[in-house]
């Protein structure tokens, strides 16, 4: 059985099937009306998932997405939330700081991290029942320079990634301002190592390559082989460098796909969208733009979000045209038969999880 969770702006799609070879998918909507930002789950505990929202905090399911309950996190709000873009503009009341990033540790599904706006990181060791703030992040020297352009008076944690070889090593992408990591569970923090990106959108690691780290950022792509301590910027052939989502082939850490656009407006806004998907076959290879392979790209298509089940070559991808699947790491794509009403073609997906 495979279950895909698609986080859209105002709903979560819970989509189970008999497996990736099956054409029988069921689509159920959850959390309608909430402003979703992110979703996470762990293959070791597929019945459990966590969803972060802009104005309602965190929600958790322990029954495979059948029901969700709001968690009492203590992420106290500092004032009314300013909303923007496809959120409709204006302000909104909220009970929690916006939860912009969430991840479940690959070492222990009871360990969950959440990142908020403004940039704070919290950890739960009991699956979300209680939370502790990891102090020190905002004490970093560059913190005064961090800002999110649509809301320049603030900034947020856009991505959290736990190192698959070290449960205490956590990578943090700040939008916008810095790549940050802690090697010791939050006791100390290190910022802006040589070659790292500033406007980080997503990070990825690989279970077969210790130290390998991938970054998709608004200021380009970068890659590390030493756990984020130094970076190289391999961008030959990458014509669109406002990068959003990155995924390595589970079967080969040197094969990578990234979604990108020319800038923020053509990445996120459906009426102006023009986004693309690129693939790299090896560390020294140039990036190749994937076109005409079954995955919509180009004019009218917002930036794609990727997820993988961990099976070599298998990647799910979602954009405003629907959910798609490749079994050969991008050579060909097929549309997944979930419900996708026309109204969703004006929406920009927020997150994607694929559980085997």
mmCIF file of C-alpha atoms in Angstrom:
data_model
loop_
_atom_site.group_PDB
_atom_site.id
_atom_site.type_symbol
_atom_site.label_atom_id
_atom_site.label_comp_id
_atom_site.label_asym_id
_atom_site.label_seq_id
_atom_site.Cartn_x
_atom_site.Cartn_y
_atom_site.Cartn_z
ATOM 1 C CA UNK A 1 0.000 0.000 0.000
ATOM 2 C CA UNK A 2 1.137 3.551 -0.788
ATOM 3 C CA UNK A 3 -0.333 6.702 0.738
ATOM 4 C CA UNK A 4 0.348 10.173 -0.622
ATOM 5 C CA UNK A 5 -0.359 13.318 1.411
ATOM 6 C CA UNK A 6 -0.721 16.525 -0.613
ATOM 7 C CA UNK A 7 -0.719 19.780 1.351
ATOM 8 C CA UNK A 8 -2.538 22.536 -0.518
ATOM 9 C CA UNK A 9 -3.214 26.044 0.735
ATOM 10 C CA UNK A 10 -6.660 25.269 2.174
ATOM 11 C CA UNK A 11 -6.875 21.487 2.422
ATOM 12 C CA UNK A 12 -4.923 18.261 2.798
ATOM 13 C CA UNK A 13 -5.491 15.463 0.294
ATOM 14 C CA UNK A 14 -5.067 12.000 1.798
ATOM 15 C CA UNK A 15 -4.634 9.542 -1.072
ATOM 16 C CA UNK A 16 -4.130 5.816 -0.364
ATOM 17 C CA UNK A 17 -3.799 3.104 -3.016
ATOM 18 C CA UNK A 18 -2.876 -0.565 -3.320
ATOM 19 C CA UNK A 19 0.623 0.426 -4.499
ATOM 20 C CA UNK A 20 2.411 2.517 -7.108
ATOM 21 C CA UNK A 21 1.416 0.051 -9.839
ATOM 22 C CA UNK A 22 -2.253 0.451 -8.964
ATOM 23 C CA UNK A 23 -4.703 2.766 -10.720
ATOM 24 C CA UNK A 24 -7.095 2.597 -7.770
ATOM 25 C CA UNK A 25 -6.619 5.710 -5.654
ATOM 26 C CA UNK A 26 -8.966 7.148 -3.054
ATOM 27 C CA UNK A 27 -8.928 10.904 -2.387
ATOM 28 C CA UNK A 28 -10.160 12.314 0.919
ATOM 29 C CA UNK A 29 -10.001 15.975 1.943
ATOM 30 C CA UNK A 30 -8.922 16.894 5.456
ATOM 31 C CA UNK A 31 -8.254 20.175 7.312
ATOM 32 C CA UNK A 32 -10.417 22.187 4.932
ATOM 33 C CA UNK A 33 -10.251 25.887 5.679
ATOM 34 C CA UNK A 34 -6.863 25.812 7.413
ATOM 35 C CA UNK A 35 -3.913 27.619 5.834
ATOM 36 C CA UNK A 36 -1.516 24.722 5.314
ATOM 37 C CA UNK A 37 2.235 25.263 5.034
ATOM 38 C CA UNK A 38 3.918 21.863 5.406
ATOM 39 C CA UNK A 39 3.396 18.155 6.037
ATOM 40 C CA UNK A 40 5.637 15.373 7.342
ATOM 41 C CA UNK A 41 5.476 11.685 8.202
ATOM 42 C CA UNK A 42 7.866 8.778 8.664
ATOM 43 C CA UNK A 43 7.892 5.462 6.768
ATOM 44 C CA UNK A 44 8.494 3.671 10.087
ATOM 45 C CA UNK A 45 5.175 4.991 11.425
ATOM 46 C CA UNK A 46 2.973 5.555 8.351
ATOM 47 C CA UNK A 47 -0.220 5.976 10.379
ATOM 48 C CA UNK A 48 1.204 9.134 11.974
ATOM 49 C CA UNK A 49 1.514 12.461 10.154
ATOM 50 C CA UNK A 50 1.952 16.080 11.180
ATOM 51 C CA UNK A 51 0.700 19.173 9.337
ATOM 52 C CA UNK A 52 1.859 22.740 9.964
ATOM 53 C CA UNK A 53 -0.467 25.676 9.353
ATOM 54 C CA UNK A 54 -0.081 29.426 9.075
ATOM 55 C CA UNK A 55 -2.577 30.415 11.748
ATOM 56 C CA UNK A 56 -3.731 27.255 13.563
ATOM 57 C CA UNK A 57 -0.471 25.673 14.701
ATOM 58 C CA UNK A 58 0.178 21.949 14.294
ATOM 59 C CA UNK A 59 -2.219 19.102 13.587
ATOM 60 C CA UNK A 60 -1.482 15.402 14.039
ATOM 61 C CA UNK A 61 -3.078 12.222 12.758
ATOM 62 C CA UNK A 62 -2.417 8.831 14.335
ATOM 63 C CA UNK A 63 -4.857 6.852 12.179
ATOM 64 C CA UNK A 64 -3.530 7.225 8.650
ATOM 65 C CA UNK A 65 -5.152 10.588 7.978
ATOM 66 C CA UNK A 66 -8.701 9.619 8.900
ATOM 67 C CA UNK A 67 -8.786 12.239 11.650
ATOM 68 C CA UNK A 68 -6.576 15.131 12.732
ATOM 69 C CA UNK A 69 -6.325 16.816 16.123
ATOM 70 C CA UNK A 70 -4.760 20.172 16.911
ATOM 71 C CA UNK A 71 -1.718 19.916 19.168
ATOM 72 C CA UNK A 72 -1.114 22.127 22.181
ATOM 73 C CA UNK A 73 2.391 23.234 21.288
ATOM 74 C CA UNK A 74 3.030 26.451 23.181
ATOM 75 C CA UNK A 75 4.254 28.168 19.997
ATOM 76 C CA UNK A 76 2.839 31.474 21.203
ATOM 77 C CA UNK A 77 1.795 34.039 18.606
ATOM 78 C CA UNK A 78 3.391 37.482 18.755
ATOM 79 C CA UNK A 79 0.539 39.268 16.993
ATOM 80 C CA UNK A 80 -1.913 39.041 14.076
ATOM 81 C CA UNK A 81 -0.599 37.199 11.063
ATOM 82 C CA UNK A 82 -0.059 39.082 7.831
ATOM 83 C CA UNK A 83 -1.193 37.011 4.879
ATOM 84 C CA UNK A 84 -0.198 37.526 1.271
ATOM 85 C CA UNK A 85 -0.377 36.263 -2.291
ATOM 86 C CA UNK A 86 -2.893 33.448 -2.784
ATOM 87 C CA UNK A 87 -3.680 33.732 0.937
ATOM 88 C CA UNK A 88 -5.810 36.739 0.047
ATOM 89 C CA UNK A 89 -3.897 39.597 1.713
ATOM 90 C CA UNK A 90 -4.663 41.444 4.931
ATOM 91 C CA UNK A 91 -4.324 40.032 8.442
ATOM 92 C CA UNK A 92 -5.665 37.013 10.302
ATOM 93 C CA UNK A 93 -6.032 36.152 13.973
ATOM 94 C CA UNK A 94 -3.954 33.203 15.095
ATOM 95 C CA UNK A 95 -3.320 31.144 18.189
ATOM 96 C CA UNK A 96 0.214 30.075 17.272
ATOM 97 C CA UNK A 97 3.213 31.387 15.414
ATOM 98 C CA UNK A 98 2.969 30.144 11.818
ATOM 99 C CA UNK A 99 4.438 26.649 11.503
ATOM 100 C CA UNK A 100 6.360 26.804 8.240
ATOM 101 C CA UNK A 101 8.422 23.588 8.442
ATOM 102 C CA UNK A 102 8.066 20.201 10.085
ATOM 103 C CA UNK A 103 10.002 16.946 9.910
ATOM 104 C CA UNK A 104 10.044 13.545 11.596
ATOM 105 C CA UNK A 105 13.393 12.043 12.549
ATOM 106 C CA UNK A 106 14.384 8.986 10.465
ATOM 107 C CA UNK A 107 15.942 7.558 13.638
ATOM 108 C CA UNK A 108 12.830 7.718 15.839
ATOM 109 C CA UNK A 109 9.296 8.602 14.649
ATOM 110 C CA UNK A 110 8.541 9.992 18.103
ATOM 111 C CA UNK A 111 11.070 12.787 17.527
ATOM 112 C CA UNK A 112 9.484 15.647 15.590
ATOM 113 C CA UNK A 113 10.925 19.072 14.765
ATOM 114 C CA UNK A 114 8.915 22.178 13.882
ATOM 115 C CA UNK A 115 10.077 25.542 12.552
ATOM 116 C CA UNK A 116 8.100 28.753 12.846
ATOM 117 C CA UNK A 117 7.827 32.378 11.783
ATOM 118 C CA UNK A 118 9.745 34.181 13.188
ATOM 119 C CA UNK A 119 12.589 31.692 12.963
ATOM 120 C CA UNK A 120 12.479 29.336 15.921
ATOM 121 C CA UNK A 121 13.018 25.573 16.091
ATOM 122 C CA UNK A 122 11.111 23.287 18.464
ATOM 123 C CA UNK A 123 11.566 19.585 19.213
ATOM 124 C CA UNK A 124 9.187 16.962 20.538
ATOM 125 C CA UNK A 125 10.415 13.603 21.812
ATOM 126 C CA UNK A 126 6.940 12.150 22.358
ATOM 127 C CA UNK A 127 5.353 12.434 18.928
ATOM 128 C CA UNK A 128 4.059 15.967 19.448
ATOM 129 C CA UNK A 129 2.530 15.803 22.921
ATOM 130 C CA UNK A 130 5.104 18.210 24.387
ATOM 131 C CA UNK A 131 7.632 20.596 22.876
ATOM 132 C CA UNK A 132 10.921 22.271 23.781
ATOM 133 C CA UNK A 133 12.391 25.273 22.017
ATOM 134 C CA UNK A 134 16.003 24.888 20.849
ATOM 135 C CA UNK A 135 17.512 28.173 21.972
ATOM 136 C CA UNK A 136 20.306 30.124 20.338
ATOM 137 C CA UNK A 137 19.149 30.281 16.722
ATOM 138 C CA UNK A 138 18.247 33.972 16.848
ATOM 139 C CA UNK A 139 21.516 34.759 18.629
ATOM 140 C CA UNK A 140 23.545 33.971 15.508
ATOM 141 C CA UNK A 141 25.483 36.974 14.122
ATOM 142 C CA UNK A 142 23.590 37.057 10.815
ATOM 143 C CA UNK A 143 20.097 36.879 12.372
ATOM 144 C CA UNK A 144 19.622 40.647 12.146
ATOM 145 C CA UNK A 145 20.004 40.346 8.364
ATOM 146 C CA UNK A 146 17.343 37.667 7.896
ATOM 147 C CA UNK A 147 14.091 38.729 6.222
ATOM 148 C CA UNK A 148 11.305 37.281 4.082
ATOM 149 C CA UNK A 149 10.646 39.665 1.142
ATOM 150 C CA UNK A 150 6.804 39.453 1.177
ATOM 151 C CA UNK A 151 6.907 40.167 4.939
ATOM 152 C CA UNK A 152 10.250 41.989 5.324
ATOM 153 C CA UNK A 153 9.755 42.611 9.032
ATOM 154 C CA UNK A 154 10.108 38.876 9.715
ATOM 155 C CA UNK A 155 11.628 35.596 8.482
ATOM 156 C CA UNK A 156 11.000 31.909 9.037
ATOM 157 C CA UNK A 157 12.333 28.387 9.087
ATOM 158 C CA UNK A 158 11.433 27.029 5.647
ATOM 159 C CA UNK A 159 13.019 23.567 5.926
ATOM 160 C CA UNK A 160 14.223 21.094 8.564
ATOM 161 C CA UNK A 161 16.250 17.972 7.771
ATOM 162 C CA UNK A 162 17.647 15.412 10.224
ATOM 163 C CA UNK A 163 20.905 13.770 9.188
ATOM 164 C CA UNK A 164 20.213 10.075 8.437
ATOM 165 C CA UNK A 165 23.557 9.054 10.008
ATOM 166 C CA UNK A 166 23.438 11.212 13.150
ATOM 167 C CA UNK A 167 20.204 11.825 15.099
ATOM 168 C CA UNK A 168 21.648 14.943 16.776
ATOM 169 C CA UNK A 169 22.657 16.672 13.556
ATOM 170 C CA UNK A 170 19.900 18.942 12.257
ATOM 171 C CA UNK A 171 19.966 21.113 9.136
ATOM 172 C CA UNK A 172 17.873 24.293 8.979
ATOM 173 C CA UNK A 173 16.972 26.401 5.948
ATOM 174 C CA UNK A 174 16.091 30.018 6.763
ATOM 175 C CA UNK A 175 13.932 31.964 4.312
ATOM 176 C CA UNK A 176 15.683 34.203 3.775
ATOM 177 C CA UNK A 177 19.086 34.598 5.306
ATOM 178 C CA UNK A 178 21.124 31.487 6.038
ATOM 179 C CA UNK A 179 21.768 27.795 6.004
ATOM 180 C CA UNK A 180 22.257 26.754 9.640
ATOM 181 C CA UNK A 181 23.118 23.442 11.278
ATOM 182 C CA UNK A 182 23.566 22.029 14.743
ATOM 183 C CA UNK A 183 25.814 18.989 15.316
ATOM 184 C CA UNK A 184 24.626 18.406 18.876
ATOM 185 C CA UNK A 185 20.853 18.582 19.061
ATOM 186 C CA UNK A 186 20.655 22.360 19.366
ATOM 187 C CA UNK A 187 23.346 23.013 21.983
ATOM 188 C CA UNK A 188 25.414 24.910 19.412
ATOM 189 C CA UNK A 189 24.619 26.386 15.990
ATOM 190 C CA UNK A 190 26.763 27.051 12.914
ATOM 191 C CA UNK A 191 25.692 29.459 10.172
ATOM 192 C CA UNK A 192 26.561 30.385 6.619
ATOM 193 C CA UNK A 193 29.398 27.906 5.915
ATOM 194 C CA UNK A 194 31.450 28.546 2.779
ATOM 195 C CA UNK A 195 29.432 28.176 -0.419
ATOM 196 C CA UNK A 196 26.062 27.726 1.285
ATOM 197 C CA UNK A 197 22.946 29.435 0.015
ATOM 198 C CA UNK A 198 21.013 32.219 1.731
ATOM 199 C CA UNK A 199 17.399 31.895 0.496
ATOM 200 C CA UNK A 200 16.889 28.238 1.368
ATOM 201 C CA UNK A 201 13.661 26.537 0.284
ATOM 202 C CA UNK A 202 14.325 22.811 0.647
ATOM 203 C CA UNK A 203 17.106 20.480 1.742
ATOM 204 C CA UNK A 204 17.644 16.765 1.197
ATOM 205 C CA UNK A 205 19.999 14.034 2.402
ATOM 206 C CA UNK A 206 20.702 10.506 1.156
ATOM 207 C CA UNK A 207 20.629 7.325 3.265
ATOM 208 C CA UNK A 208 23.498 5.780 1.271
ATOM 209 C CA UNK A 209 25.928 8.717 1.258
ATOM 210 C CA UNK A 210 27.074 10.004 4.630
ATOM 211 C CA UNK A 211 27.640 13.756 4.604
ATOM 212 C CA UNK A 212 25.796 14.392 1.329
ATOM 213 C CA UNK A 213 23.393 17.320 1.505
ATOM 214 C CA UNK A 214 21.429 19.009 -1.283
ATOM 215 C CA UNK A 215 19.988 22.542 -1.195
ATOM 216 C CA UNK A 216 17.397 24.189 -3.449
ATOM 217 C CA UNK A 217 17.328 27.927 -2.830
ATOM 218 C CA UNK A 218 16.100 31.156 -4.320
ATOM 219 C CA UNK A 219 19.726 32.042 -5.047
ATOM 220 C CA UNK A 220 20.498 28.716 -6.726
ATOM 221 C CA UNK A 221 21.484 25.098 -6.118
ATOM 222 C CA UNK A 222 24.298 23.833 -3.875
ATOM 223 C CA UNK A 223 25.619 20.518 -2.588
ATOM 224 C CA UNK A 224 27.755 19.385 0.342
ATOM 225 C CA UNK A 225 29.743 16.220 1.048
ATOM 226 C CA UNK A 226 30.700 16.992 4.645
ATOM 227 C CA UNK A 227 27.397 17.485 6.407
ATOM 228 C CA UNK A 228 26.976 21.113 5.388
ATOM 229 C CA UNK A 229 30.370 22.376 6.572
ATOM 230 C CA UNK A 230 31.356 23.383 3.021
ATOM 231 C CA UNK A 231 29.441 23.596 -0.260
ATOM 232 C CA UNK A 232 29.947 23.531 -4.013
ATOM 233 C CA UNK A 233 27.621 25.245 -6.486
ATOM 234 C CA UNK A 234 27.187 22.870 -9.425
ATOM 235 C CA UNK A 235 24.877 24.752 -11.794
ATOM 236 C CA UNK A 236 26.081 24.118 -15.366
ATOM 237 C CA UNK A 237 22.986 23.792 -17.543
ATOM 238 C CA UNK A 238 20.630 25.055 -14.827
ATOM 239 C CA UNK A 239 19.069 27.943 -16.728
ATOM 240 C CA UNK A 240 16.406 28.772 -14.121
ATOM 241 C CA UNK A 241 18.028 29.271 -10.730
ATOM 242 C CA UNK A 242 15.178 30.174 -8.409
ATOM 243 C CA UNK A 243 15.111 26.617 -7.057
ATOM 244 C CA UNK A 244 12.309 25.220 -4.922
ATOM 245 C CA UNK A 245 12.241 21.436 -4.405
ATOM 246 C CA UNK A 246 15.102 18.944 -4.620
ATOM 247 C CA UNK A 247 15.118 15.138 -4.616
ATOM 248 C CA UNK A 248 17.990 12.676 -5.124
ATOM 249 C CA UNK A 249 17.395 9.261 -6.664
ATOM 250 C CA UNK A 250 17.031 6.842 -3.718
ATOM 251 C CA UNK A 251 19.134 4.393 -5.725
ATOM 252 C CA UNK A 252 21.957 6.783 -6.673
ATOM 253 C CA UNK A 253 23.020 9.807 -4.578
ATOM 254 C CA UNK A 254 24.661 11.466 -7.600
ATOM 255 C CA UNK A 255 21.410 11.649 -9.587
ATOM 256 C CA UNK A 256 19.320 14.660 -8.589
ATOM 257 C CA UNK A 257 16.169 16.475 -9.709
ATOM 258 C CA UNK A 258 15.280 20.046 -8.877
ATOM 259 C CA UNK A 259 12.299 22.271 -9.670
ATOM 260 C CA UNK A 260 13.002 25.892 -10.513
ATOM 261 C CA UNK A 261 11.827 29.087 -12.165
ATOM 262 C CA UNK A 262 13.193 32.459 -13.178
ATOM 263 C CA UNK A 263 11.988 34.130 -9.995
ATOM 264 C CA UNK A 264 9.439 34.088 -7.206
ATOM 265 C CA UNK A 265 6.446 35.333 -9.202
ATOM 266 C CA UNK A 266 6.857 32.785 -12.001
ATOM 267 C CA UNK A 267 7.395 30.045 -9.424
ATOM 268 C CA UNK A 268 4.457 30.609 -7.094
ATOM 269 C CA UNK A 269 1.715 32.588 -8.879
ATOM 270 C CA UNK A 270 -0.434 30.522 -11.243
ATOM 271 C CA UNK A 271 -1.450 33.468 -13.423
ATOM 272 C CA UNK A 272 2.231 34.242 -14.139
ATOM 273 C CA UNK A 273 3.725 30.789 -13.656
ATOM 274 C CA UNK A 274 6.570 29.471 -15.791
ATOM 275 C CA UNK A 275 8.487 26.762 -13.942
ATOM 276 C CA UNK A 276 10.678 23.847 -14.941
ATOM 277 C CA UNK A 277 12.246 20.595 -13.763
ATOM 278 C CA UNK A 278 15.923 19.733 -14.233
ATOM 279 C CA UNK A 279 17.854 16.494 -13.731
ATOM 280 C CA UNK A 280 21.542 15.826 -13.208
ATOM 281 C CA UNK A 281 22.951 12.344 -13.872
ATOM 282 C CA UNK A 282 26.247 12.676 -11.989
ATOM 283 C CA UNK A 283 28.365 15.012 -9.891
ATOM 284 C CA UNK A 284 30.265 16.280 -12.941
ATOM 285 C CA UNK A 285 27.276 16.238 -15.310
ATOM 286 C CA UNK A 286 25.401 19.297 -16.556
ATOM 287 C CA UNK A 287 21.756 19.784 -15.662
ATOM 288 C CA UNK A 288 19.201 18.742 -18.282
ATOM 289 C CA UNK A 289 15.774 20.340 -18.527
ATOM 290 C CA UNK A 290 13.057 17.658 -18.565
ATOM 291 C CA UNK A 291 10.392 18.515 -21.128
ATOM 292 C CA UNK A 292 7.773 16.506 -22.992
ATOM 293 C CA UNK A 293 8.004 13.518 -20.661
ATOM 294 C CA UNK A 294 4.518 13.594 -19.160
ATOM 295 C CA UNK A 295 5.125 16.034 -16.290
ATOM 296 C CA UNK A 296 3.650 19.477 -17.017
ATOM 297 C CA UNK A 297 6.220 22.284 -16.971
ATOM 298 C CA UNK A 298 6.589 25.720 -18.507
ATOM 299 C CA UNK A 299 3.978 28.417 -18.932
ATOM 300 C CA UNK A 300 1.054 28.194 -16.510
ATOM 301 C CA UNK A 301 2.732 25.619 -14.250
ATOM 302 C CA UNK A 302 3.847 26.555 -10.717
ATOM 303 C CA UNK A 303 6.966 25.104 -9.125
ATOM 304 C CA UNK A 304 6.817 21.354 -8.560
ATOM 305 C CA UNK A 305 7.176 19.672 -5.164
ATOM 306 C CA UNK A 306 8.837 16.227 -5.009
ATOM 307 C CA UNK A 307 8.612 13.246 -2.661
ATOM 308 C CA UNK A 308 9.903 9.685 -2.791
ATOM 309 C CA UNK A 309 8.985 6.410 -1.129
ATOM 310 C CA UNK A 310 12.650 5.377 -0.979
ATOM 311 C CA UNK A 311 12.392 2.991 -3.928
ATOM 312 C CA UNK A 312 15.124 3.558 -6.570
ATOM 313 C CA UNK A 313 13.957 5.749 -9.436
ATOM 314 C CA UNK A 314 10.511 6.369 -7.942
ATOM 315 C CA UNK A 315 9.466 9.988 -7.385
ATOM 316 C CA UNK A 316 6.070 11.615 -6.903
ATOM 317 C CA UNK A 317 5.637 15.212 -8.077
ATOM 318 C CA UNK A 318 2.815 17.686 -7.551
ATOM 319 C CA UNK A 319 2.109 21.078 -9.085
ATOM 320 C CA UNK A 320 -1.080 22.955 -9.963
ATOM 321 C CA UNK A 321 -1.835 20.475 -12.763
ATOM 322 C CA UNK A 322 -2.067 17.425 -10.489
ATOM 323 C CA UNK A 323 -0.060 14.574 -8.992
ATOM 324 C CA UNK A 324 2.430 12.662 -11.157
ATOM 325 C CA UNK A 325 4.709 9.640 -10.769
ATOM 326 C CA UNK A 326 7.943 8.500 -12.383
ATOM 327 C CA UNK A 327 9.479 5.038 -11.941
ATOM 328 C CA UNK A 328 12.616 5.846 -13.963
ATOM 329 C CA UNK A 329 13.740 9.055 -12.256
ATOM 330 C CA UNK A 330 12.226 11.447 -14.726
ATOM 331 C CA UNK A 331 12.532 9.722 -18.099
ATOM 332 C CA UNK A 332 8.749 9.341 -18.170
ATOM 333 C CA UNK A 333 5.876 10.471 -15.961
ATOM 334 C CA UNK A 334 2.260 9.366 -15.571
ATOM 335 C CA UNK A 335 -0.574 11.250 -13.954
ATOM 336 C CA UNK A 336 -1.793 9.688 -10.705
ATOM 337 C CA UNK A 337 -5.552 9.199 -10.629
ATOM 338 C CA UNK A 338 -6.457 11.270 -7.581
ATOM 339 C CA UNK A 339 -9.287 13.796 -7.553
ATOM 340 C CA UNK A 340 -8.020 17.139 -8.879
ATOM 341 C CA UNK A 341 -10.857 19.622 -9.520
ATOM 342 C CA UNK A 342 -10.310 22.548 -11.896
ATOM 343 C CA UNK A 343 -10.155 25.035 -9.021
ATOM 344 C CA UNK A 344 -6.839 23.521 -7.917
ATOM 345 C CA UNK A 345 -5.145 24.712 -11.108
ATOM 346 C CA UNK A 346 -5.013 28.157 -9.495
ATOM 347 C CA UNK A 347 -3.352 26.796 -6.338
ATOM 348 C CA UNK A 348 0.285 26.319 -5.396
ATOM 349 C CA UNK A 349 1.008 23.066 -3.513
ATOM 350 C CA UNK A 350 2.703 23.483 -0.134
ATOM 351 C CA UNK A 351 4.027 20.024 0.648
ATOM 352 C CA UNK A 352 4.079 16.373 -0.366
ATOM 353 C CA UNK A 353 4.708 13.086 1.441
ATOM 354 C CA UNK A 354 4.777 9.594 -0.092
ATOM 355 C CA UNK A 355 4.582 6.666 2.321
ATOM 356 C CA UNK A 356 5.270 3.089 1.170
#
